[in-house]
PDB file of C-alpha atoms in Angstrom:
ATOM      1  CA  VAL A   1      57.139 135.978 103.196  1.00 56.00           C
ATOM      2  CA  PRO A   2      53.423 135.274 102.834  1.00 60.00           C
ATOM      3  CA  HIS A   3      51.176 138.272 102.201  1.00 63.00           C
ATOM      4  CA  PHE A   4      47.605 138.650 103.384  1.00 61.00           C
ATOM      5  CA  ASN A   5      45.789 140.950 100.923  1.00 63.00           C
ATOM      6  CA  THR A   6      42.688 142.209 102.759  1.00 63.00           C
ATOM      7  CA  ARG A   7      41.884 145.028 100.326  1.00 65.00           C
ATOM      8  CA  GLN A   8      41.517 142.620  97.416  1.00 66.00           C
ATOM      9  CA  LEU A   9      39.618 140.177  99.613  1.00 63.00           C
ATOM     10  CA  PHE A  10      36.951 142.691 100.594  1.00 64.00           C
ATOM     11  CA  SER A  11      36.714 144.398  97.211  1.00 68.00           C
ATOM     12  CA  GLU A  12      35.918 141.046  95.608  1.00 66.00           C
ATOM     13  CA  VAL A  13      32.913 140.421  97.890  1.00 66.00           C
ATOM     14  CA  ILE A  14      31.329 143.866  97.571  1.00 65.00           C
ATOM     15  CA  SER A  15      28.685 143.882  94.883  1.00 62.00           C
ATOM     16  CA  ARG A  16      26.446 146.593  93.495  1.00 59.00           C
ATOM     17  CA  GLN A  17      22.777 146.252  94.161  1.00 56.00           C
ATOM     18  CA  GLU A  18      19.956 148.339  92.721  1.00 56.00           C
ATOM     19  CA  ALA A  19      17.806 149.949  95.375  1.00 52.00           C
ATOM     20  CA  THR A  20      14.186 148.860  95.377  1.00 55.00           C
ATOM     21  CA  ASP A  21      11.302 151.339  95.293  1.00 53.00           C
ATOM     22  CA  GLU A  22      10.667 150.720  98.968  1.00 55.00           C
ATOM     23  CA  GLN A  23      14.294 151.495  99.851  1.00 52.00           C
ATOM     24  CA  SER A  24      14.238 154.470  97.504  1.00 52.00           C
ATOM     25  CA  THR A  25      11.138 155.882  99.159  1.00 56.00           C
ATOM     26  CA  ARG A  26      12.600 155.379 102.597  1.00 56.00           C
ATOM     27  CA  LEU A  27      15.874 157.021 101.511  1.00 55.00           C
ATOM     28  CA  GLY A  28      13.899 159.784  99.817  1.00 60.00           C
ATOM     29  CA  VAL A  29      12.035 160.607 103.014  1.00 62.00           C
ATOM     30  CA  VAL A  30      15.285 160.871 104.913  1.00 63.00           C
ATOM     31  CA  ARG A  31      16.791 163.049 102.184  1.00 61.00           C
ATOM     32  CA  GLU A  32      13.783 165.284 102.069  1.00 65.00           C
ATOM     33  CA  THR A  33      13.939 165.683 105.827  1.00 64.00           C
ATOM     34  CA  PHE A  34      17.584 166.649 105.659  1.00 56.00           C
ATOM     35  CA  SER A  35      16.858 168.894 102.704  1.00 58.00           C
ATOM     36  CA  ARG A  36      14.192 170.773 104.614  1.00 58.00           C
ATOM     37  CA  TRP A  37      16.376 170.919 107.658  1.00 55.00           C
ATOM     38  CA  LEU A  38      19.242 172.397 105.648  1.00 57.00           C
ATOM     39  CA  ASN A  39      16.715 174.637 103.837  1.00 55.00           C
ATOM     40  CA  GLN A  40      17.929 173.488 100.448  1.00 53.00           C
ATOM     41  CA  PRO A  41      15.342 171.982  98.164  1.00 50.00           C
ATOM     42  CA  ASP A  42      16.411 169.148  95.843  1.00 53.00           C
ATOM     43  CA  TRP A  43      19.369 168.354  98.009  1.00 50.00           C
ATOM     44  CA  GLY A  44      20.792 164.879  97.441  1.00 51.00           C
ATOM     45  CA  TRP A  45      20.020 162.442  94.662  1.00 51.00           C
ATOM     46  CA  GLY A  46      16.395 163.148  94.332  1.00 51.00           C
ATOM     47  CA  ASN A  47      14.053 160.451  93.078  1.00 50.00           C
ATOM     48  CA  GLU A  48      16.514 158.627  90.913  1.00 52.00           C
ATOM     49  CA  LYS A  49      17.441 155.129  91.891  1.00 55.00           C
ATOM     50  CA  SER A  50      21.052 154.950  93.014  1.00 53.00           C
ATOM     51  CA  PRO A  51      23.103 151.785  93.210  1.00 57.00           C
ATOM     52  CA  THR A  52      24.177 150.691  96.662  1.00 60.00           C
ATOM     53  CA  GLU A  53      26.994 148.427  97.636  1.00 64.00           C
ATOM     54  CA  THR A  54      26.444 145.382  99.794  1.00 70.00           C
ATOM     55  CA  VAL A  55      28.682 142.707 101.268  1.00 71.00           C
ATOM     56  CA  ASP A  56      27.683 139.125 100.608  1.00 76.00           C
ATOM     57  CA  TYR A  57      28.692 137.441 103.877  1.00 82.00           C
ATOM     58  CA  SER A  58      28.707 133.900 102.499  1.00 83.00           C
ATOM     59  CA  VAL A  59      31.056 134.983  99.686  1.00 82.00           C
ATOM     60  CA  LEU A  60      33.141 136.909 102.228  1.00 82.00           C
ATOM     61  CA  GLN A  61      33.331 133.861 104.486  1.00 87.00           C
ATOM     62  CA  ARG A  62      34.406 131.572 101.624  1.00 88.00           C
ATOM     63  CA  ALA A  63      36.919 134.124 100.332  1.00 85.00           C
ATOM     64  CA  LEU A  64      38.281 134.779 103.807  1.00 86.00           C
ATOM     65  CA  SER A  65      38.534 131.045 104.507  1.00 90.00           C
ATOM     66  CA  ALA A  66      40.344 130.472 101.203  1.00 89.00           C
ATOM     67  CA  GLU A  67      42.681 133.411 101.872  1.00 86.00           C
ATOM     68  CA  VAL A  68      43.465 132.167 105.401  1.00 89.00           C
ATOM     69  CA  ASP A  69      44.075 128.640 104.057  1.00 92.00           C
ATOM     70  CA  LEU A  70      46.437 130.014 101.403  1.00 90.00           C
ATOM     71  CA  TYR A  71      48.197 132.167 103.997  1.00 90.00           C
ATOM     72  CA  CYS A  72      48.606 129.163 106.324  1.00 93.00           C
ATOM     73  CA  GLN A  73      49.956 127.033 103.472  1.00 94.00           C
ATOM     74  CA  GLN A  74      52.448 129.747 102.565  1.00 93.00           C
ATOM     75  CA  MET A  75      53.500 130.119 106.211  1.00 93.00           C
ATOM     76  CA  ALA A  76      53.900 126.349 106.566  1.00 95.00           C
ATOM     77  CA  LYS A  77      56.029 126.288 103.414  1.00 94.00           C
ATOM     78  CA  VAL A  78      58.214 129.163 104.653  1.00 94.00           C
ATOM     79  CA  LEU A  79      58.587 127.546 108.082  1.00 94.00           C
ATOM     80  CA  ALA A  80      59.452 124.190 106.522  1.00 95.00           C
ATOM     81  CA  GLU A  81      62.098 125.853 104.350  1.00 95.00           C
ATOM     82  CA  GLN A  82      63.585 127.690 107.329  1.00 94.00           C
ATOM     83  CA  VAL A  83      63.613 124.542 109.452  1.00 94.00           C
ATOM     84  CA  ASP A  84      65.145 122.597 106.569  1.00 95.00           C
ATOM     85  CA  GLU A  85      67.848 125.238 106.109  1.00 94.00           C
ATOM     86  CA  SER A  86      68.685 125.406 109.808  1.00 94.00           C
ATOM     87  CA  VAL A  87      68.700 121.610 110.206  1.00 95.00           C
ATOM     88  CA  THR A  88      70.919 121.268 107.124  1.00 95.00           C
ATOM     89  CA  ALA A  89      73.298 123.917 108.455  1.00 95.00           C
ATOM     90  CA  GLY A  90      73.361 122.232 111.865  1.00 94.00           C
ATOM     91  CA  MET A  91      74.013 118.827 110.333  1.00 96.00           C
ATOM     92  CA  ASN A  92      76.813 120.240 108.151  1.00 96.00           C
ATOM     93  CA  THR A  93      78.442 121.823 111.196  1.00 96.00           C
ATOM     94  CA  PHE A  94      78.060 118.634 113.241  1.00 96.00           C
ATOM     95  CA  PHE A  95      79.536 116.386 110.557  1.00 96.00           C
ATOM     96  CA  ALA A  96      82.407 118.802 109.883  1.00 96.00           C
ATOM     97  CA  GLU A  97      83.300 118.829 113.596  1.00 97.00           C
ATOM     98  CA  PHE A  98      82.822 115.060 113.812  1.00 96.00           C
ATOM     99  CA  ALA A  99      85.126 114.491 110.814  1.00 97.00           C
ATOM    100  CA  SER A 100      87.698 116.798 112.407  1.00 96.00           C
ATOM    101  CA  CYS A 101      87.518 114.808 115.665  1.00 97.00           C
ATOM    102  CA  LEU A 102      87.897 111.529 113.777  1.00 97.00           C
ATOM    103  CA  THR A 103      90.942 112.869 111.910  1.00 97.00           C
ATOM    104  CA  GLU A 104      92.525 113.994 115.181  1.00 97.00           C
ATOM    105  CA  LEU A 105      91.739 110.630 116.782  1.00 97.00           C
ATOM    106  CA  GLN A 106      93.322 108.801 113.835  1.00 97.00           C
ATOM    107  CA  THR A 107      96.468 110.941 114.149  1.00 97.00           C
ATOM    108  CA  ARG A 108      96.711 110.276 117.891  1.00 97.00           C
ATOM    109  CA  LEU A 109      96.210 106.523 117.372  1.00 97.00           C
ATOM    110  CA  ARG A 110      99.011 106.455 114.788  1.00 97.00           C
ATOM    111  CA  GLU A 111     101.304 108.315 117.187  1.00 96.00           C
ATOM    112  CA  SER A 112     100.366 105.916 119.979  1.00 96.00           C
ATOM    113  CA  LEU A 113     101.004 102.898 117.748  1.00 95.00           C
ATOM    114  CA  ALA A 114     104.409 104.272 116.727  1.00 94.00           C
ATOM    115  CA  LEU A 115     105.331 104.849 120.393  1.00 94.00           C
ATOM    116  CA  ARG A 116     104.109 101.384 121.323  1.00 94.00           C
ATOM    117  CA  GLN A 117     106.171  99.769 118.564  1.00 94.00           C
ATOM    118  CA  GLN A 118     109.170 101.808 119.644  1.00 93.00           C
ATOM    119  CA  ASN A 119     108.629 100.793 123.280  1.00 94.00           C
ATOM    120  CA  GLU A 120     108.243  97.130 122.296  1.00 94.00           C
ATOM    121  CA  SER A 121     111.570  97.185 120.457  1.00 92.00           C
ATOM    122  CA  VAL A 122     113.226  98.867 123.463  1.00 93.00           C
ATOM    123  CA  VAL A 123     111.676  96.262 125.787  1.00 94.00           C
ATOM    124  CA  ARG A 124     112.931  93.407 123.570  1.00 94.00           C
ATOM    125  CA  LEU A 125     116.421  94.924 123.510  1.00 95.00           C
ATOM    126  CA  MET A 126     116.386  95.316 127.292  1.00 95.00           C
ATOM    127  CA  GLN A 127     115.151  91.717 127.703  1.00 96.00           C
ATOM    128  CA  GLN A 128     118.059  90.509 125.578  1.00 96.00           C
ATOM    129  CA  GLN A 129     120.495  92.601 127.605  1.00 96.00           C
ATOM    130  CA  LEU A 130     118.954  91.295 130.839  1.00 96.00           C
ATOM    131  CA  GLN A 131     119.254  87.678 129.642  1.00 96.00           C
ATOM    132  CA  GLN A 132     122.858  88.292 128.679  1.00 96.00           C
ATOM    133  CA  THR A 133     123.502  89.931 132.067  1.00 96.00           C
ATOM    134  CA  VAL A 134     121.849  87.004 133.878  1.00 96.00           C
ATOM    135  CA  MET A 135     123.946  84.533 131.872  1.00 96.00           C
ATOM    136  CA  THR A 136     127.102  86.571 132.592  1.00 96.00           C
ATOM    137  CA  HIS A 137     126.174  86.691 136.254  1.00 96.00           C
ATOM    138  CA  GLY A 138     125.648  82.940 136.230  1.00 95.00           C
ATOM    139  CA  TRP A 139     129.061  82.367 134.653  1.00 96.00           C
ATOM    140  CA  ILE A 140     130.710  84.736 137.121  1.00 97.00           C
ATOM    141  CA  TYR A 141     128.972  82.975 140.006  1.00 96.00           C
ATOM    142  CA  THR A 142     129.992  79.576 138.707  1.00 96.00           C
ATOM    143  CA  ASP A 143     133.557  80.797 138.121  1.00 95.00           C
ATOM    144  CA  ALA A 144     133.636  82.293 141.633  1.00 95.00           C
ATOM    145  CA  GLN A 145     132.515  78.972 143.166  1.00 96.00           C
ATOM    146  CA  LEU A 146     135.089  77.090 141.153  1.00 95.00           C
ATOM    147  CA  LEU A 147     137.771  79.593 142.132  1.00 95.00           C
ATOM    148  CA  ARG A 148     136.816  79.292 145.798  1.00 95.00           C
ATOM    149  CA  ASP A 149     136.919  75.508 145.544  1.00 93.00           C
ATOM    150  CA  ASP A 150     140.329  75.744 143.890  1.00 93.00           C
ATOM    151  CA  ILE A 151     141.610  78.080 146.595  1.00 93.00           C
ATOM    152  CA  GLN A 152     140.324  75.799 149.354  1.00 92.00           C
ATOM    153  CA  THR A 153     141.903  72.868 147.651  1.00 92.00           C
ATOM    154  CA  LEU A 154     145.184  74.733 147.416  1.00 91.00           C
ATOM    155  CA  PHE A 155     145.124  75.685 151.092  1.00 89.00           C
ATOM    156  CA  THR A 156     144.248  72.163 152.051  1.00 88.00           C
ATOM    157  CA  GLU A 157     147.201  70.782 150.109  1.00 85.00           C
ATOM    158  CA  GLU A 158     149.595  73.306 151.564  1.00 84.00           C
ATOM    159  CA  ARG A 159     148.704  72.218 155.069  1.00 82.00           C
ATOM    160  CA  TYR A 160     149.559  68.625 154.382  1.00 74.00           C
TER     161      TYR A 160
END
């Protein structure tokens, strides 16, 4: 996870600066006033020049901009990795389920083909039996007509 280090950022832009005589005099007057007010002579730093710390705003702006850019790059990288991981996981799940569906479909098609072939053989057998039955019926019909003709002929001859 990206880390935004503000302490380091600000400590790098703070620089020491020697106080000028004018600043020293101004600070001295304030110190002397406080010293008199507190009734303690020589309170504070006295006349010695003390270093002060200042913030260079242009350096701070550049450092802050660079830090924000780095942070954004790190966040973009982390987000891209998370998106990549989730998309990969989603694709793996999808293709696993899709392969499972295809396997089940293949099994069902094989079963259907086997049933169809079985039904076709039963249909052919029944067609053969039907043809044989039709032929038998035709022979019986023909035999019945011939028998009727023979019986009529016999009755006709007996009358004469």
